[in-house]
Tab-separated table of C-alpha atoms in Angstrom:
chain	number	residue	atom	x	y	z
I	1	MET	CA	76.461	180.492	135.166
I	2	LYS	CA	73.977	182.674	136.622
I	3	PHE	CA	70.663	181.578	134.711
I	4	ALA	CA	68.203	183.720	137.075
I	5	LYS	CA	69.693	186.707	134.873
I	6	ARG	CA	66.939	185.217	132.437
I	7	ALA	CA	64.100	186.605	134.477
I	8	VAL	CA	65.046	189.842	134.811
I	9	ALA	CA	65.764	189.898	131.031
I	10	ALA	CA	63.543	192.625	129.770
I	11	LEU	CA	65.352	194.752	132.867
I	12	ILE	CA	68.882	194.117	131.280
I	13	ALA	CA	67.521	195.043	127.896
I	14	ALA	CA	66.465	198.622	129.251
I	15	LEU	CA	69.583	198.896	131.438
I	16	LEU	CA	71.429	198.572	128.047
I	17	ALA	CA	70.624	201.914	127.031
I	18	LEU	CA	73.276	203.036	129.615
I	19	THR	CA	75.869	200.522	128.841
I	20	MET	CA	76.567	199.284	125.705
I	21	VAL	CA	73.619	201.146	123.189
I	22	GLY	CA	73.095	204.033	125.047
I	23	CYS	CA	69.707	205.863	123.245
I	24	HIS	CA	70.841	204.317	119.967
I	25	GLU	CA	68.166	202.029	118.619
I	26	ALA	CA	69.182	198.358	117.998
I	27	LYS	CA	67.525	198.651	114.591
I	28	GLU	CA	69.873	201.606	113.662
I	29	VAL	CA	71.570	200.837	110.465
I	30	VAL	CA	75.299	200.375	110.837
I	31	ALA	CA	76.184	199.284	107.041
I	32	SER	CA	73.866	198.611	103.758
I	33	TYR	CA	73.991	197.824	100.233
I	34	ASP	CA	71.134	198.088	98.172
I	35	ASP	CA	68.430	196.682	100.185
I	36	ILE	CA	70.613	194.556	102.468
I	37	GLU	CA	70.951	196.632	106.108
I	38	ILE	CA	73.320	195.143	109.010
I	39	THR	CA	71.355	196.867	112.035
I	40	GLY	CA	72.925	197.480	115.251
I	41	GLY	CA	71.645	194.609	116.969
I	42	MET	CA	73.279	192.438	114.080
I	43	TYR	CA	76.388	194.357	114.141
I	44	LEU	CA	76.778	193.808	117.754
I	45	ALA	CA	76.506	189.982	117.321
I	46	MET	CA	79.196	190.367	114.900
I	47	LEU	CA	81.213	192.282	117.086
I	48	LEU	CA	80.808	189.527	119.722
I	49	GLU	CA	82.075	186.899	117.579
I	50	ALA	CA	84.928	188.891	116.593
I	51	ASP	CA	86.271	189.504	119.781
I	52	GLY	CA	85.633	185.761	120.980
I	53	ALA	CA	87.763	184.971	118.005
I	54	ALA	CA	90.275	187.730	119.126
I	55	ARG	CA	90.601	186.454	122.669
I	56	ASN	CA	91.479	182.881	121.513
I	57	LEU	CA	93.799	184.096	119.059
I	58	ALA	CA	95.442	186.193	121.688
I	59	ASP	CA	95.639	183.454	124.174
I	60	GLU	CA	97.339	181.144	121.529
I	61	GLN	CA	99.748	183.905	121.052
I	62	ASN	CA	100.507	184.423	124.688
I	63	GLU	CA	104.198	183.758	125.663
I	64	SER	CA	103.603	184.787	129.359
I	65	ASP	CA	103.130	181.841	131.996
I	66	SER	CA	100.265	183.428	133.527
I	67	ALA	CA	97.038	184.241	131.649
I	68	ILE	CA	95.702	187.372	130.095
I	69	THR	CA	93.511	189.298	132.226
I	70	ASP	CA	93.012	192.563	130.144
I	71	TYR	CA	93.053	191.998	126.317
I	72	GLY	CA	92.625	196.022	125.740
I	73	ASN	CA	96.381	195.814	126.615
I	74	VAL	CA	97.328	193.337	124.273
I	75	GLN	CA	98.399	193.406	120.410
I	76	ILE	CA	97.719	190.905	118.036
I	77	LYS	CA	100.086	189.161	115.634
I	78	ASN	CA	98.371	188.582	111.798
I	79	ASP	CA	99.732	188.436	108.137
I	80	GLY	CA	102.975	190.196	109.330
I	81	LYS	CA	101.588	192.953	111.318
I	82	VAL	CA	101.295	193.607	114.675
I	83	ILE	CA	97.694	195.193	115.600
I	84	ASP	CA	96.330	196.632	118.897
I	85	TYR	CA	93.899	194.316	120.138
I	86	TYR	CA	90.475	196.398	119.718
I	87	ASP	CA	91.686	197.333	116.279
I	88	TYR	CA	91.950	194.225	115.370
I	89	VAL	CA	88.335	193.425	116.453
I	90	LYS	CA	87.163	196.229	114.801
I	91	ASP	CA	88.499	194.915	111.636
I	92	GLU	CA	87.223	191.528	111.910
I	93	ALA	CA	83.606	193.014	112.624
I	94	LYS	CA	83.962	194.838	109.390
I	95	LYS	CA	85.175	191.464	107.525
I	96	LEU	CA	82.053	189.940	108.920
I	97	ILE	CA	79.715	192.824	107.781
I	98	ARG	CA	81.441	192.437	104.058
I	99	GLN	CA	81.008	188.418	104.266
I	100	TYR	CA	77.530	188.947	105.421
I	101	ILE	CA	76.435	191.234	102.194
I	102	ALA	CA	78.603	189.116	99.856
I	103	THR	CA	76.795	186.096	100.920
I	104	GLU	CA	73.577	187.823	100.175
I	105	THR	CA	74.242	189.209	97.204
I	106	LEU	CA	76.025	185.863	95.950
I	107	ALA	CA	72.906	183.839	96.820
I	108	LYS	CA	71.008	185.913	94.522
I	109	GLU	CA	72.998	185.235	91.672
I	110	TYR	CA	73.360	181.694	92.469
I	111	LYS	CA	69.814	181.426	93.375
I	112	VAL	CA	70.076	179.877	96.988
I	113	THR	CA	67.555	180.384	99.823
I	114	LEU	CA	66.747	178.879	103.046
I	115	SER	CA	64.598	175.793	102.449
I	116	ASP	CA	61.530	175.620	105.348
I	117	GLU	CA	63.450	172.645	106.727
I	118	ASP	CA	66.757	175.405	107.165
I	119	LYS	CA	64.075	177.783	108.687
I	120	THR	CA	63.244	175.072	111.254
I	121	GLY	CA	66.849	173.797	112.066
I	122	LEU	CA	67.624	177.312	112.541
I	123	ASP	CA	65.090	178.075	114.785
I	124	SER	CA	65.756	175.156	116.843
I	125	TYR	CA	69.488	176.083	116.938
I	126	VAL	CA	68.759	179.586	118.001
I	127	SER	CA	66.293	178.523	120.756
I	128	TYR	CA	69.196	175.802	122.037
I	129	LEU	CA	71.918	178.528	122.264
I	130	TRP	CA	69.465	181.396	123.426
I	131	ASP	CA	67.434	179.374	126.043
I	132	THR	CA	69.277	176.165	127.043
I	133	TYR	CA	73.022	177.223	126.772
I	134	GLY	CA	72.632	180.415	128.110
I	135	TYR	CA	73.755	182.877	124.738
I	136	GLY	CA	70.321	184.823	125.425
I	137	VAL	CA	72.031	186.264	128.506
I	138	MET	CA	75.173	187.137	127.379
I	139	TYR	CA	73.961	188.909	124.232
I	140	GLU	CA	71.047	190.887	125.517
I	141	GLU	CA	73.391	191.644	128.317
I	142	ASN	CA	75.526	193.148	125.041
I	143	GLY	CA	72.535	194.889	123.170
I	144	VAL	CA	71.979	191.750	120.688
I	145	GLY	CA	67.982	190.655	120.647
I	146	ARG	CA	67.087	187.302	119.715
I	147	ALA	CA	65.878	188.653	116.449
I	148	SER	CA	69.032	189.972	115.334
I	149	TYR	CA	71.143	186.904	116.435
I	150	THR	CA	68.499	184.874	114.325
I	151	GLU	CA	68.854	187.017	111.253
I	152	TYR	CA	72.729	186.930	111.600
I	153	MET	CA	72.892	182.935	111.955
I	154	GLY	CA	70.095	182.897	109.304
I	155	ASN	CA	72.889	184.123	107.009
I	156	ALA	CA	76.190	183.229	108.597
I	157	GLY	CA	75.421	179.662	109.032
I	158	TYR	CA	72.401	178.639	106.608
I	159	LEU	CA	72.482	180.724	103.701
I	160	ARG	CA	76.023	180.451	103.641
I	161	GLY	CA	76.206	176.659	104.080
I	162	ASN	CA	73.655	176.503	101.278
I	163	LEU	CA	75.945	178.985	99.086
I	164	PHE	CA	79.141	176.703	99.695
I	165	GLU	CA	77.130	173.607	98.603
I	166	ALA	CA	76.206	175.684	95.291
I	167	ILE	CA	79.780	176.473	94.878
I	168	TYR	CA	82.081	173.407	95.927
I	169	GLY	CA	79.229	170.782	96.388
I	170	LYS	CA	78.813	167.765	94.010
I	171	GLU	CA	76.638	169.383	91.969
I	172	GLY	CA	78.043	172.975	92.598
I	173	LYS	CA	79.520	175.320	89.904
I	174	THR	CA	83.442	174.249	90.834
I	175	PRO	CA	82.981	170.965	92.698
I	176	ILE	CA	85.719	169.086	94.510
I	177	THR	CA	87.099	166.147	92.874
I	178	GLU	CA	86.542	162.814	94.460
I	179	GLU	CA	90.322	162.458	94.042
I	180	GLU	CA	90.935	165.574	96.064
I	181	LEU	CA	88.548	164.383	98.903
I	182	LYS	CA	90.204	161.059	99.067
I	183	LYS	CA	93.226	162.121	99.076
I	184	TYR	CA	92.699	165.181	102.075
I	185	MET	CA	90.998	162.286	103.821
I	186	ASN	CA	93.963	159.950	103.660
I	187	ASP	CA	96.486	162.517	104.420
I	188	ASN	CA	94.644	163.713	107.446
I	189	TYR	CA	92.622	160.973	108.829
I	190	CYS	CA	93.161	157.398	109.641
I	191	ILE	CA	91.276	154.351	111.376
I	192	ALA	CA	92.345	151.662	114.334
I	193	ASN	CA	90.937	149.319	116.816
I	194	VAL	CA	92.149	151.265	119.786
I	195	ILE	CA	92.121	149.925	123.387
I	196	THR	CA	93.132	152.663	126.199
I	197	GLU	CA	93.809	152.168	129.798
I	198	ASN	CA	94.412	155.236	131.463
I	199	LEU	CA	96.986	155.709	134.398
I	200	SER	CA	94.906	157.469	136.601
I	201	GLN	CA	91.576	156.927	137.936
I	202	THR	CA	88.785	159.221	139.349
I	203	ASP	CA	86.630	157.628	142.474
I	204	GLU	CA	82.966	158.266	143.228
I	205	ASN	CA	83.688	161.630	144.994
I	206	GLY	CA	85.688	163.082	142.306
I	207	ASN	CA	88.966	162.636	143.626
I	208	THR	CA	91.968	162.025	140.809
I	209	PHE	CA	94.739	159.594	141.861
I	210	ASN	CA	97.504	158.133	139.893
I	211	LEU	CA	97.990	153.991	139.764
I	212	THR	CA	101.256	152.704	141.613
I	213	GLU	CA	103.926	151.375	139.714
I	214	ASP	CA	102.782	147.878	140.156
I	215	GLU	CA	99.025	148.765	138.832
I	216	ALA	CA	100.375	150.443	136.144
I	217	LYS	CA	102.775	147.528	134.940
I	218	ASP	CA	99.893	144.762	135.254
I	219	LEU	CA	98.064	147.352	132.825
I	220	LEU	CA	100.964	147.174	130.404
I	221	GLU	CA	101.755	143.550	130.918
I	222	LYS	CA	97.656	143.084	129.677
I	223	LEU	CA	97.582	145.181	126.679
I	224	ASN	CA	101.219	143.684	125.519
I	225	THR	CA	99.625	140.168	126.098
I	226	TYR	CA	96.722	141.169	124.026
I	227	ALA	CA	99.045	142.286	121.151
I	228	ASP	CA	101.153	139.080	121.070
I	229	ARG	CA	97.654	137.223	120.512
I	230	LEU	CA	96.745	139.660	117.781
I	231	THR	CA	100.068	139.759	116.158
I	232	LYS	CA	100.307	135.757	116.149
I	233	GLY	CA	96.821	135.486	115.248
I	234	ASP	CA	95.757	133.664	118.156
I	235	ALA	CA	92.723	136.105	118.390
I	236	ASP	CA	91.236	138.767	116.512
I	237	PHE	CA	90.223	142.163	117.766
I	238	GLU	CA	86.451	141.215	118.266
I	239	THR	CA	87.554	138.711	120.537
I	240	ILE	CA	89.911	140.543	122.613
I	241	TYR	CA	87.581	143.512	122.629
I	242	HIS	CA	84.858	141.592	124.334
I	243	GLU	CA	86.935	139.993	126.266
I	244	HIS	CA	88.357	143.040	127.645
I	245	THR	CA	85.209	144.688	128.244
I	246	GLU	CA	83.521	141.531	129.751
I	247	SER	CA	80.760	141.741	127.130
I	248	GLU	CA	79.314	138.977	124.705
I	249	HIS	CA	79.378	139.046	121.095
I	250	GLU	CA	76.409	140.356	119.368
I	251	HIS	CA	75.837	137.449	116.700
I	252	GLU	CA	74.111	138.518	113.215
I	253	ASP	CA	71.573	135.913	111.612
I	254	GLU	CA	71.947	135.044	108.282
I	255	ASP	CA	69.289	137.510	107.212
I	256	THR	CA	70.862	140.235	108.956
I	257	ALA	CA	74.344	139.448	107.746
I	258	ASP	CA	72.813	139.305	103.953
I	259	LYS	CA	71.170	142.940	104.763
I	260	THR	CA	74.471	144.086	105.356
I	261	ALA	CA	76.235	142.715	102.939
I	262	ASP	CA	73.609	144.090	100.443
I	263	ASN	CA	73.809	147.669	102.018
I	264	THR	CA	77.786	147.900	101.638
I	265	ASP	CA	77.762	146.789	98.159
I	266	ALA	CA	77.294	149.588	95.595
I	267	ASP	CA	76.392	147.438	92.521
I	268	GLU	CA	73.559	145.545	94.261
I	269	THR	CA	70.308	146.753	92.986
I	270	THR	CA	67.717	147.750	95.639
I	271	ASP	CA	64.316	146.833	96.641
I	272	GLU	CA	61.294	147.824	94.816
I	273	THR	CA	60.066	149.828	98.000
I	274	THR	CA	62.737	152.276	97.392
I	275	ASP	CA	62.714	153.212	93.499
I	276	GLU	CA	61.846	156.960	94.513
I	277	THR	CA	64.921	157.317	95.996
I	278	THR	CA	68.384	158.312	94.173
I	279	ASP	CA	70.851	155.916	93.508
I	280	GLU	CA	73.448	157.586	95.794
I	281	THR	CA	71.207	157.159	98.697
I	282	GLU	CA	70.177	153.717	97.860
I	283	ASP	CA	74.239	153.004	98.070
I	284	ALA	CA	74.949	155.123	100.833
I	285	PRO	CA	76.661	153.195	103.526
I	286	THR	CA	74.856	153.442	107.174
I	287	ALA	CA	77.477	152.395	109.166
I	288	PRO	CA	81.276	151.560	109.248
I	289	LEU	CA	82.557	148.111	108.216
I	290	ASP	CA	84.396	147.466	111.700
I	291	SER	CA	81.964	148.866	114.236
I	292	HIS	CA	85.179	148.954	116.660
I	293	ALA	CA	87.013	151.175	114.488
I	294	THR	CA	87.984	154.243	115.925
I	295	LEU	CA	88.476	157.565	113.204
I	296	LEU	CA	91.698	159.664	114.366
I	297	SER	CA	91.891	162.811	112.824
I	298	SER	CA	95.295	165.454	112.181
I	299	LYS	CA	96.221	168.644	113.918
I	300	GLU	CA	95.458	169.970	110.108
I	301	THR	CA	91.490	169.109	110.861
I	302	GLY	CA	91.310	171.659	113.993
I	303	SER	CA	90.653	168.217	116.489
I	304	GLU	CA	93.993	165.973	116.571
I	305	SER	CA	93.614	163.025	118.128
I	306	ASP	CA	95.982	161.361	120.710
I	307	ASN	CA	98.924	159.693	119.537
I	308	PHE	CA	97.412	160.507	115.700
I	309	ASP	CA	101.267	160.906	114.233
I	310	GLU	CA	102.404	157.607	115.497
I	311	ILE	CA	99.367	155.967	115.004
I	312	TYR	CA	99.073	157.178	111.087
I	313	LYS	CA	102.936	155.699	110.396
I	314	MET	CA	102.013	152.445	111.242
I	315	LYS	CA	100.790	149.581	108.437
I	316	VAL	CA	97.449	148.325	108.002
I	317	GLY	CA	97.166	145.516	110.492
I	318	GLU	CA	100.395	146.592	112.205
I	319	VAL	CA	100.084	145.834	116.216
I	320	LYS	CA	101.349	148.243	118.754
I	321	VAL	CA	101.429	149.257	122.340
I	322	ILE	CA	101.853	152.814	122.995
I	323	GLU	CA	103.143	154.099	126.344
I	324	GLY	CA	101.979	157.730	126.915
I	325	GLU	CA	102.139	159.857	129.651
I	326	ASP	CA	98.693	159.427	130.891
I	327	ALA	CA	97.723	156.311	129.177
I	328	TYR	CA	98.776	152.778	127.486
I	329	THR	CA	97.093	152.379	124.275
I	330	LEU	CA	96.848	149.148	122.197
I	331	VAL	CA	96.314	149.874	118.621
I	332	VAL	CA	95.643	147.782	115.489
I	333	LYS	CA	95.641	149.951	112.514
I	334	GLY	CA	92.788	149.627	110.044
I	335	ASP	CA	92.646	150.894	106.461
I	336	ILE	CA	90.494	153.796	106.238
I	337	SER	CA	90.351	153.721	102.138
I	338	ALA	CA	89.041	150.331	102.466
I	339	ASP	CA	85.501	151.279	104.200
I	340	PRO	CA	83.143	153.561	101.846
I	341	TYR	CA	81.871	154.735	104.969
I	342	TYR	CA	84.251	157.288	105.778
I	343	ILE	CA	84.524	159.014	102.425
I	344	TYR	CA	80.531	159.049	102.287
I	345	SER	CA	80.140	160.437	106.115
I	346	LEU	CA	82.777	162.921	106.063
I	347	ASP	CA	81.805	164.619	102.775
I	348	GLU	CA	80.697	167.693	104.039
I	349	THR	CA	83.927	168.191	106.587
I	350	LEU	CA	86.516	167.333	104.168
I	351	ARG	CA	84.656	170.096	101.468
I	352	GLN	CA	84.932	172.381	104.365
I	353	LEU	CA	88.345	171.913	105.598
I	354	ILE	CA	89.574	172.039	101.825
I	355	LYS	CA	87.690	175.178	100.797
I	356	GLY	CA	86.129	176.807	104.205
I	357	ASP	CA	89.296	179.428	104.107
I	358	GLU	CA	89.280	179.973	100.460
I	359	PHE	CA	85.500	180.353	100.559
I	360	ASN	CA	85.386	183.111	103.320
I	361	ASN	CA	88.197	184.723	101.740
I	362	MET	CA	86.248	185.297	98.693
I	363	LEU	CA	83.144	186.505	100.481
I	364	ASP	CA	85.712	189.073	102.014
I	365	GLU	CA	86.920	190.074	98.615
I	366	GLU	CA	83.890	190.136	97.000
I	367	GLY	CA	82.261	192.363	99.791
I	368	GLY	CA	84.881	194.748	99.181
I	369	LYS	CA	84.318	195.123	95.737
I	370	LEU	CA	81.058	196.498	96.560
I	371	ASP	CA	79.877	200.001	97.423
I	372	ILE	CA	78.920	199.713	101.155
I	373	LYS	CA	77.704	202.577	102.942
I	374	TYR	CA	79.150	202.518	106.398
I	375	ASN	CA	77.498	204.542	109.613
I	376	ASN	CA	81.014	205.442	110.849
I	377	GLY	CA	79.190	207.309	113.915
I	378	GLU	CA	77.561	204.229	114.945
I	379	ILE	CA	80.668	202.063	114.632
I	380	SER	CA	82.329	204.289	116.836
I	381	TYR	CA	80.032	204.386	119.366
I	382	LEU	CA	79.326	200.528	119.708
I	383	SER	CA	83.044	200.055	120.434
I	384	PRO	CA	84.247	196.537	121.523
I	385	LYS	CA	85.705	198.143	124.630
I	386	LYS	CA	81.934	198.070	125.826
I	387	ILE	CA	81.803	194.517	125.748
I	388	THR	CA	81.327	192.542	128.797
I	389	TYR	CA	81.634	189.355	129.942
I	390	ASP	CA	80.511	189.700	133.527
I	391	VAL	CA	76.819	187.994	133.645
I	392	TYR	CA	78.120	184.412	134.429
């Protein structure tokens, strides 16, 4: 990335008067409802978000063998309709306006605000994206100031997350039940002990080369030997793991083992020094029972793990060597439902996966019911056609 452009950020911002925002002020109101206002800078942040999502969707729908070079000539398929690319981006940006304003109005209804911790987290998050990750270069090039982006993310990220919790959290108005959470987890996640041997290697110069047939055969034989020993009960995975990695067992002393057992037993009473903490915090498992277990997820979660379908179908305790095109993998299937750590640690993720789309659609619908005033002239001027990515 051309991070040198940060040094001339002020000049870039001035030149924007000739590109995206022209003689319009960044604080020009694009949309409003009661005392809630969407400024030009905030709208441009939404427009960039909508354009990025539209590009990803266009890439997914691209049936050509070549990459898309001009998104303006693309049509997006959405809800059974075919929409010109830029029309789709503008529609999605308006949806973000509705969701923003609905978040603000519902936050008042549910008495949801940003805590001091949220504000600190927001500042740190924006600082990382803006200064370290390089967002500042691109966003300022497209007319979005740091203050506008911070205000938008305070709503779209932190306030919206708190509102989601107020509705669907454990203490929310319409909480997701424990049964729903467990069902979704058991349907879309599993755990396993995994050892993977890749069929290619990279040397110190960064050059990648495939293993020879004999080398690949040796790797497969080694994993099959491990599998035989595990199946016959001649060794457990802990032993195989340390043998494979040429590492030593980490032995727990008796006191440590007792403490671990206490932490995973929800019926045990806690030490007197923790009386001020909640029962939930006292009983919360801090680590998985099996330190070597790998958490695997389905396509439904948006992040599919390698070989998930095949591993998911295995029985608990079953041992298998999976021969893939790029790697050989030794797998010992675990039981995710038997370890309370996973339902606890995945709680927020599971709630979002189960109700995230419903929540966003609800915000859009609630925003659509409001008498939002749009500055159509400003929206027309701040066209997605003017977005530029030529800054990296």
